[in-house]
PDB file of C-alpha atoms in Angstrom:
ATOM      1  CA  PHE A   1     174.397  27.995  -7.860  1.00  0.00           C
ATOM      2  CA  ILE A   2     170.992  29.642  -7.892  1.00  0.00           C
ATOM      3  CA  THR A   3     169.638  29.521 -11.319  1.00  0.00           C
ATOM      4  CA  GLU A   4     171.430  26.325 -12.555  1.00  0.00           C
ATOM      5  CA  PRO A   5     172.535  24.284  -9.652  1.00  0.00           C
ATOM      6  CA  GLY A   6     172.692  21.185 -12.004  1.00  0.00           C
ATOM      7  CA  ALA A   7     175.341  23.027 -14.622  1.00  0.00           C
ATOM      8  CA  VAL A   8     177.285  24.051 -11.640  1.00  0.00           C
ATOM      9  CA  LYS A   9     177.399  20.399 -10.015  1.00  0.00           C
ATOM     10  CA  GLU A  10     177.863  18.636 -13.334  1.00  0.00           C
ATOM     11  CA  LEU A  11     181.283  21.035 -13.944  1.00  0.00           C
ATOM     12  CA  LEU A  12     182.386  20.702 -10.390  1.00  0.00           C
ATOM     13  CA  HIS A  13     181.984  16.854 -11.257  1.00  0.00           C
ATOM     14  CA  ARG A  14     184.138  16.807 -14.071  1.00  0.00           C
ATOM     15  CA  ILE A  15     186.627  19.178 -12.492  1.00  0.00           C
ATOM     16  CA  MET A  16     187.428  17.047 -10.181  1.00  0.00           C
ATOM     17  CA  ASP A  17     187.459  13.809 -12.258  1.00  0.00           C
ATOM     18  CA  PHE A  18     190.267  15.317 -13.344  1.00  0.00           C
ATOM     19  CA  ASP A  19     191.490  15.928 -10.523  1.00  0.00           C
ATOM     20  CA  LEU A  20     191.569  12.389  -9.890  1.00  0.00           C
ATOM     21  CA  ALA A  21     193.424  11.437 -12.743  1.00  0.00           C
ATOM     22  CA  VAL A  22     196.223  13.448 -11.393  1.00  0.00           C
ATOM     23  CA  ALA A  23     195.896  12.110  -7.882  1.00  0.00           C
ATOM     24  CA  LYS A  24     195.525   8.345  -9.559  1.00  0.00           C
ATOM     25  CA  HIS A  25     199.470   9.180 -10.985  1.00  0.00           C
ATOM     26  CA  TYR A  26     200.674  10.845  -8.038  1.00  0.00           C
ATOM     27  CA  VAL A  27     199.563   7.731  -5.861  1.00  0.00           C
ATOM     28  CA  LYS A  28     201.216   5.548  -8.847  1.00  0.00           C
ATOM     29  CA  VAL A  29     204.468   7.514  -8.010  1.00  0.00           C
ATOM     30  CA  GLY A  30     204.661   7.230  -4.904  1.00  0.00           C
ATOM     31  CA  VAL A  31     203.593  10.880  -3.461  1.00  0.00           C
ATOM     32  CA  GLU A  32     203.178  10.954   0.519  1.00  0.00           C
ATOM     33  CA  ILE A  33     201.275  14.711   0.924  1.00  0.00           C
ATOM     34  CA  ALA A  34     199.159  16.181  -1.413  1.00  0.00           C
ATOM     35  CA  GLY A  35     198.656  19.885  -1.754  1.00  0.00           C
ATOM     36  CA  MET A  36     195.659  21.172  -2.925  1.00  0.00           C
ATOM     37  CA  GLY A  37     192.826  23.879  -2.406  1.00  0.00           C
ATOM     38  CA  ASP A  38     190.468  26.529  -3.546  1.00  0.00           C
ATOM     39  CA  ASP A  39     190.496  30.050  -1.915  1.00  0.00           C
ATOM     40  CA  LEU A  40     187.113  30.019  -0.087  1.00  0.00           C
ATOM     41  CA  GLY A  41     187.747  32.804   1.879  1.00  0.00           C
ATOM     42  CA  THR A  42     187.882  36.822   1.667  1.00  0.00           C
ATOM     43  CA  GLN A  43     189.584  38.736   4.502  1.00  0.00           C
ATOM     44  CA  ARG A  44     186.006  38.856   6.245  1.00  0.00           C
ATOM     45  CA  GLY A  45     184.387  35.556   5.844  1.00  0.00           C
ATOM     46  CA  PRO A  46     183.715  32.773   3.318  1.00  0.00           C
ATOM     47  CA  LEU A  47     182.805  33.450   0.063  1.00  0.00           C
ATOM     48  CA  PHE A  48     180.171  30.749   0.088  1.00  0.00           C
ATOM     49  CA  SER A  49     177.068  30.149   2.526  1.00  0.00           C
ATOM     50  CA  PRO A  50     177.303  26.737   4.408  1.00  0.00           C
ATOM     51  CA  GLU A  51     174.693  25.378   2.328  1.00  0.00           C
ATOM     52  CA  ILE A  52     176.468  26.142  -1.190  1.00  0.00           C
ATOM     53  CA  LEU A  53     179.754  24.878   0.646  1.00  0.00           C
ATOM     54  CA  ASP A  54     177.636  21.593   1.611  1.00  0.00           C
ATOM     55  CA  ALA A  55     175.896  20.666  -1.830  1.00  0.00           C
ATOM     56  CA  PHE A  56     178.378  21.818  -4.118  1.00  0.00           C
ATOM     57  CA  PHE A  57     181.920  21.535  -3.043  1.00  0.00           C
ATOM     58  CA  VAL A  58     181.802  18.624  -0.410  1.00  0.00           C
ATOM     59  CA  PRO A  59     180.896  16.247  -2.218  1.00  0.00           C
ATOM     60  CA  GLU A  60     183.547  16.349  -4.957  1.00  0.00           C
ATOM     61  CA  TYR A  61     186.543  17.425  -2.089  1.00  0.00           C
ATOM     62  CA  ARG A  62     185.497  14.245  -0.520  1.00  0.00           C
ATOM     63  CA  ARG A  63     185.749  11.926  -3.661  1.00  0.00           C
ATOM     64  CA  LEU A  64     189.439  13.058  -3.872  1.00  0.00           C
ATOM     65  CA  PHE A  65     190.269  13.668  -0.383  1.00  0.00           C
ATOM     66  CA  ASP A  66     188.976   9.671   0.168  1.00  0.00           C
ATOM     67  CA  PHE A  67     191.219   8.789  -2.129  1.00  0.00           C
ATOM     68  CA  TYR A  68     194.359  10.237  -1.006  1.00  0.00           C
ATOM     69  CA  LYS A  69     193.541   9.196   2.805  1.00  0.00           C
ATOM     70  CA  GLN A  70     192.306   5.551   1.716  1.00  0.00           C
ATOM     71  CA  ARG A  71     195.795   5.322   0.637  1.00  0.00           C
ATOM     72  CA  GLY A  72     197.832   6.918   3.257  1.00  0.00           C
ATOM     73  CA  VAL A  73     198.364  10.225   1.688  1.00  0.00           C
ATOM     74  CA  ILE A  74     198.217  13.164   3.783  1.00  0.00           C
ATOM     75  CA  VAL A  75     196.473  15.916   2.784  1.00  0.00           C
ATOM     76  CA  ASN A  76     197.472  19.648   2.218  1.00  0.00           C
ATOM     77  CA  PHE A  77     194.311  22.152   1.567  1.00  0.00           C
ATOM     78  CA  HIS A  78     195.270  25.782   1.360  1.00  0.00           C
ATOM     79  CA  SER A  79     192.499  28.012   1.472  1.00  0.00           C
ATOM     80  CA  CYS A  80     192.851  32.187   1.582  1.00  0.00           C
ATOM     81  CA  GLY A  81     190.620  34.311   3.347  1.00  0.00           C
ATOM     82  CA  LYS A  82     188.923  33.467   7.242  1.00  0.00           C
ATOM     83  CA  ILE A  83     187.805  30.475   6.891  1.00  0.00           C
ATOM     84  CA  SER A  84     187.584  29.857  10.780  1.00  0.00           C
ATOM     85  CA  SER A  85     183.409  29.024  10.138  1.00  0.00           C
ATOM     86  CA  ILE A  86     184.262  26.470   7.939  1.00  0.00           C
ATOM     87  CA  LEU A  87     187.026  24.949   9.696  1.00  0.00           C
ATOM     88  CA  ASP A  88     184.852  21.537  10.815  1.00  0.00           C
ATOM     89  CA  THR A  89     184.185  20.820   7.147  1.00  0.00           C
ATOM     90  CA  PHE A  90     187.384  20.899   6.945  1.00  0.00           C
ATOM     91  CA  MET A  91     188.427  18.314   9.296  1.00  0.00           C
ATOM     92  CA  ASN A  92     185.284  16.281   9.041  1.00  0.00           C
ATOM     93  CA  LEU A  93     186.760  15.669   5.287  1.00  0.00           C
ATOM     94  CA  GLY A  94     189.644  14.478   6.258  1.00  0.00           C
ATOM     95  CA  VAL A  95     192.302  17.374   5.969  1.00  0.00           C
ATOM     96  CA  ASP A  96     195.577  16.844   8.133  1.00  0.00           C
ATOM     97  CA  VAL A  97     196.747  19.998   7.319  1.00  0.00           C
ATOM     98  CA  LEU A  98     195.587  23.590   6.719  1.00  0.00           C
ATOM     99  CA  ASN A  99     197.231  26.658   5.513  1.00  0.00           C
ATOM    100  CA  PRO A 100     197.854  29.289   4.953  1.00  0.00           C
ATOM    101  CA  VAL A 101     196.135  30.466   8.040  1.00  0.00           C
ATOM    102  CA  GLN A 102     196.090  33.962   7.430  1.00  0.00           C
ATOM    103  CA  ALA A 103     196.635  36.234  10.027  1.00  0.00           C
ATOM    104  CA  ASN A 104     195.282  39.160   9.362  1.00  0.00           C
ATOM    105  CA  ALA A 105     192.359  37.551   8.718  1.00  0.00           C
ATOM    106  CA  ASN A 106     191.347  34.769  11.080  1.00  0.00           C
ATOM    107  CA  ASP A 107     191.627  34.339  15.023  1.00  0.00           C
ATOM    108  CA  LEU A 108     194.372  32.502  15.361  1.00  0.00           C
ATOM    109  CA  GLN A 109     193.518  31.766  19.050  1.00  0.00           C
ATOM    110  CA  PHE A 110     189.946  30.335  17.385  1.00  0.00           C
ATOM    111  CA  VAL A 111     191.479  28.485  15.059  1.00  0.00           C
ATOM    112  CA  ARG A 112     194.225  26.660  16.740  1.00  0.00           C
ATOM    113  CA  GLU A 113     192.036  25.741  19.633  1.00  0.00           C
ATOM    114  CA  ARG A 114     189.177  24.529  17.098  1.00  0.00           C
ATOM    115  CA  THR A 115     191.694  22.429  15.510  1.00  0.00           C
ATOM    116  CA  GLN A 116     194.381  21.170  18.078  1.00  0.00           C
ATOM    117  CA  GLY A 117     195.038  17.467  18.023  1.00  0.00           C
ATOM    118  CA  ARG A 118     192.575  17.452  14.613  1.00  0.00           C
ATOM    119  CA  MET A 119     194.729  18.972  12.087  1.00  0.00           C
ATOM    120  CA  ALA A 120     198.114  20.451  11.507  1.00  0.00           C
ATOM    121  CA  LEU A 121     198.399  24.239  10.557  1.00  0.00           C
ATOM    122  CA  GLN A 122     200.861  26.042   8.411  1.00  0.00           C
ATOM    123  CA  GLY A 123     201.644  29.871   7.946  1.00  0.00           C
ATOM    124  CA  GLY A 124     200.598  32.228  10.613  1.00  0.00           C
ATOM    125  CA  ILE A 125     203.002  34.670   9.518  1.00  0.00           C
ATOM    126  CA  SER A 126     201.362  38.304   8.259  1.00  0.00           C
ATOM    127  CA  SER A 127     203.473  38.680   4.765  1.00  0.00           C
ATOM    128  CA  ALA A 128     202.588  42.430   4.967  1.00  0.00           C
ATOM    129  CA  LEU A 129     204.778  42.139   8.071  1.00  0.00           C
ATOM    130  CA  ILE A 130     207.607  40.110   6.214  1.00  0.00           C
ATOM    131  CA  VAL A 131     207.145  42.692   2.945  1.00  0.00           C
ATOM    132  CA  SER A 132     207.403  45.645   5.185  1.00  0.00           C
ATOM    133  CA  GLY A 133     209.744  44.343   8.306  1.00  0.00           C
ATOM    134  CA  PRO A 134     211.637  44.997  10.164  1.00  0.00           C
ATOM    135  CA  VAL A 135     213.825  42.100  10.578  1.00  0.00           C
ATOM    136  CA  GLY A 136     213.378  42.228  14.961  1.00  0.00           C
ATOM    137  CA  GLU A 137     209.854  42.124  14.708  1.00  0.00           C
ATOM    138  CA  ILE A 138     209.666  39.796  12.461  1.00  0.00           C
ATOM    139  CA  ARG A 139     211.581  37.529  14.740  1.00  0.00           C
ATOM    140  CA  ARG A 140     209.224  38.755  17.410  1.00  0.00           C
ATOM    141  CA  GLU A 141     205.991  37.744  15.498  1.00  0.00           C
ATOM    142  CA  VAL A 142     207.932  34.499  14.710  1.00  0.00           C
ATOM    143  CA  ARG A 143     208.427  33.723  18.406  1.00  0.00           C
ATOM    144  CA  ARG A 144     204.418  34.144  19.246  1.00  0.00           C
ATOM    145  CA  ARG A 145     203.155  32.708  16.865  1.00  0.00           C
ATOM    146  CA  ILE A 146     205.389  29.123  17.196  1.00  0.00           C
ATOM    147  CA  CYS A 147     204.140  29.286  20.913  1.00  0.00           C
ATOM    148  CA  GLN A 148     200.447  30.032  20.235  1.00  0.00           C
ATOM    149  CA  LEU A 149     200.066  27.732  17.913  1.00  0.00           C
ATOM    150  CA  GLY A 150     202.855  25.244  18.091  1.00  0.00           C
ATOM    151  CA  GLN A 151     203.158  24.289  21.728  1.00  0.00           C
ATOM    152  CA  ASP A 152     201.410  21.436  21.288  1.00  0.00           C
ATOM    153  CA  GLY A 153     202.400  20.233  18.057  1.00  0.00           C
ATOM    154  CA  GLY A 154     201.113  20.694  14.575  1.00  0.00           C
ATOM    155  CA  TYR A 155     201.997  23.803  13.574  1.00  0.00           C
ATOM    156  CA  PHE A 156     204.414  24.823  10.546  1.00  0.00           C
ATOM    157  CA  CYS A 157     205.474  28.531  10.965  1.00  0.00           C
ATOM    158  CA  GLY A 158     205.730  30.133   7.946  1.00  0.00           C
ATOM    159  CA  PRO A 159     204.134  33.042   5.631  1.00  0.00           C
ATOM    160  CA  ASP A 160     200.750  33.381   5.423  1.00  0.00           C
ATOM    161  CA  GLN A 161     201.195  33.812   1.795  1.00  0.00           C
ATOM    162  CA  GLY A 162     202.924  32.879  -0.678  1.00  0.00           C
ATOM    163  CA  MET A 163     205.391  35.936  -2.974  1.00  0.00           C
ATOM    164  CA  PRO A 164     208.502  37.165  -3.195  1.00  0.00           C
ATOM    165  CA  TRP A 165     210.092  38.362  -0.199  1.00  0.00           C
ATOM    166  CA  PRO A 166     212.873  40.998   0.834  1.00  0.00           C
ATOM    167  CA  GLU A 167     215.648  38.393   0.797  1.00  0.00           C
ATOM    168  CA  GLU A 168     216.761  39.434   4.519  1.00  0.00           C
ATOM    169  CA  HIS A 169     212.864  39.299   5.921  1.00  0.00           C
ATOM    170  CA  ILE A 170     212.265  36.133   4.897  1.00  0.00           C
ATOM    171  CA  GLN A 171     215.851  35.002   6.420  1.00  0.00           C
ATOM    172  CA  ALA A 172     214.860  36.552   9.525  1.00  0.00           C
ATOM    173  CA  LEU A 173     211.467  33.658   9.561  1.00  0.00           C
ATOM    174  CA  ARG A 174     213.901  30.983   8.702  1.00  0.00           C
ATOM    175  CA  ASP A 175     216.334  32.264  11.426  1.00  0.00           C
ATOM    176  CA  ALA A 176     213.761  32.694  14.487  1.00  0.00           C
ATOM    177  CA  VAL A 177     212.537  29.128  13.199  1.00  0.00           C
ATOM    178  CA  ASP A 178     215.087  27.609  13.840  1.00  0.00           C
ATOM    179  CA  GLU A 179     216.244  29.342  17.038  1.00  0.00           C
ATOM    180  CA  TYR A 180     212.435  29.342  18.266  1.00  0.00           C
ATOM    181  CA  GLY A 181     210.569  26.767  16.738  1.00  0.00           C
ATOM    182  CA  ARG A 182     212.490  23.639  18.763  1.00  0.00           C
ATOM    183  CA  TYR A 183     210.655  21.308  21.438  1.00  0.00           C
ATOM    184  CA  PRO A 184     209.912  21.635  24.282  1.00  0.00           C
ATOM    185  CA  LEU A 185     208.922  25.392  23.339  1.00  0.00           C
ATOM    186  CA  GLY A 186     209.355  27.880  26.060  1.00  0.00           C
ATOM    187  CA  THR A 187     206.587  28.974  28.164  1.00  0.00           C
ATOM    188  CA  GLY A 188     206.027  32.417  30.196  1.00  0.00           C
ATOM    189  CA  GLY A 189     206.949  35.508  29.857  1.00  0.00           C
ATOM    190  CA  GLU A 190     204.843  38.977  27.880  1.00  0.00           C
ATOM    191  CA  ASP A 191     204.896  37.500  24.208  1.00  0.00           C
ATOM    192  CA  GLY A 192     204.536  33.870  25.713  1.00  0.00           C
ATOM    193  CA  LEU A 193     207.848  32.231  25.609  1.00  0.00           C
ATOM    194  CA  SER A 194     210.353  32.908  28.154  1.00  0.00           C
ATOM    195  CA  SER A 195     213.752  34.078  26.952  1.00  0.00           C
TER     196      SER A 195
END
């Protein structure tokens, strides 16, 4: 990025040429939502400075996202890590759904306030909690996140990472989403939802 920016830009451009060829095929067969992504964050912050993101990645993302958006395809973008400082970049690029919204890396209240009405969120349930349990704590966390992130819509409740889960734990998440994720959502109570 610093010593050979031209080579990096050419490499990213060629990668996006490939992604665009795939996108053309997807559109031809009638895809309605496209999932893609890059892990742009660590647990503490973005991997790249805003200047590098804007100079190297944004132009290439724009090529792909514009292609999809012009054809009515929903854009679902994945990035692990703490990405709250680059939310505006995603929204300005036209991302419709951001995942996985890592619970332990981001201030989820800030993320929701910043994106409400502009971008849906997917994830938000700590993978560490789903692995370790217990079931009751998973259910409480699902209930809390649905209230926090889904009160005004635009939230797909689920794990903040994809991995093998203990079956009892992932089933507890699914059951809690089914129970608490129906509109209108409750309000009030210590955990954000009335019983």
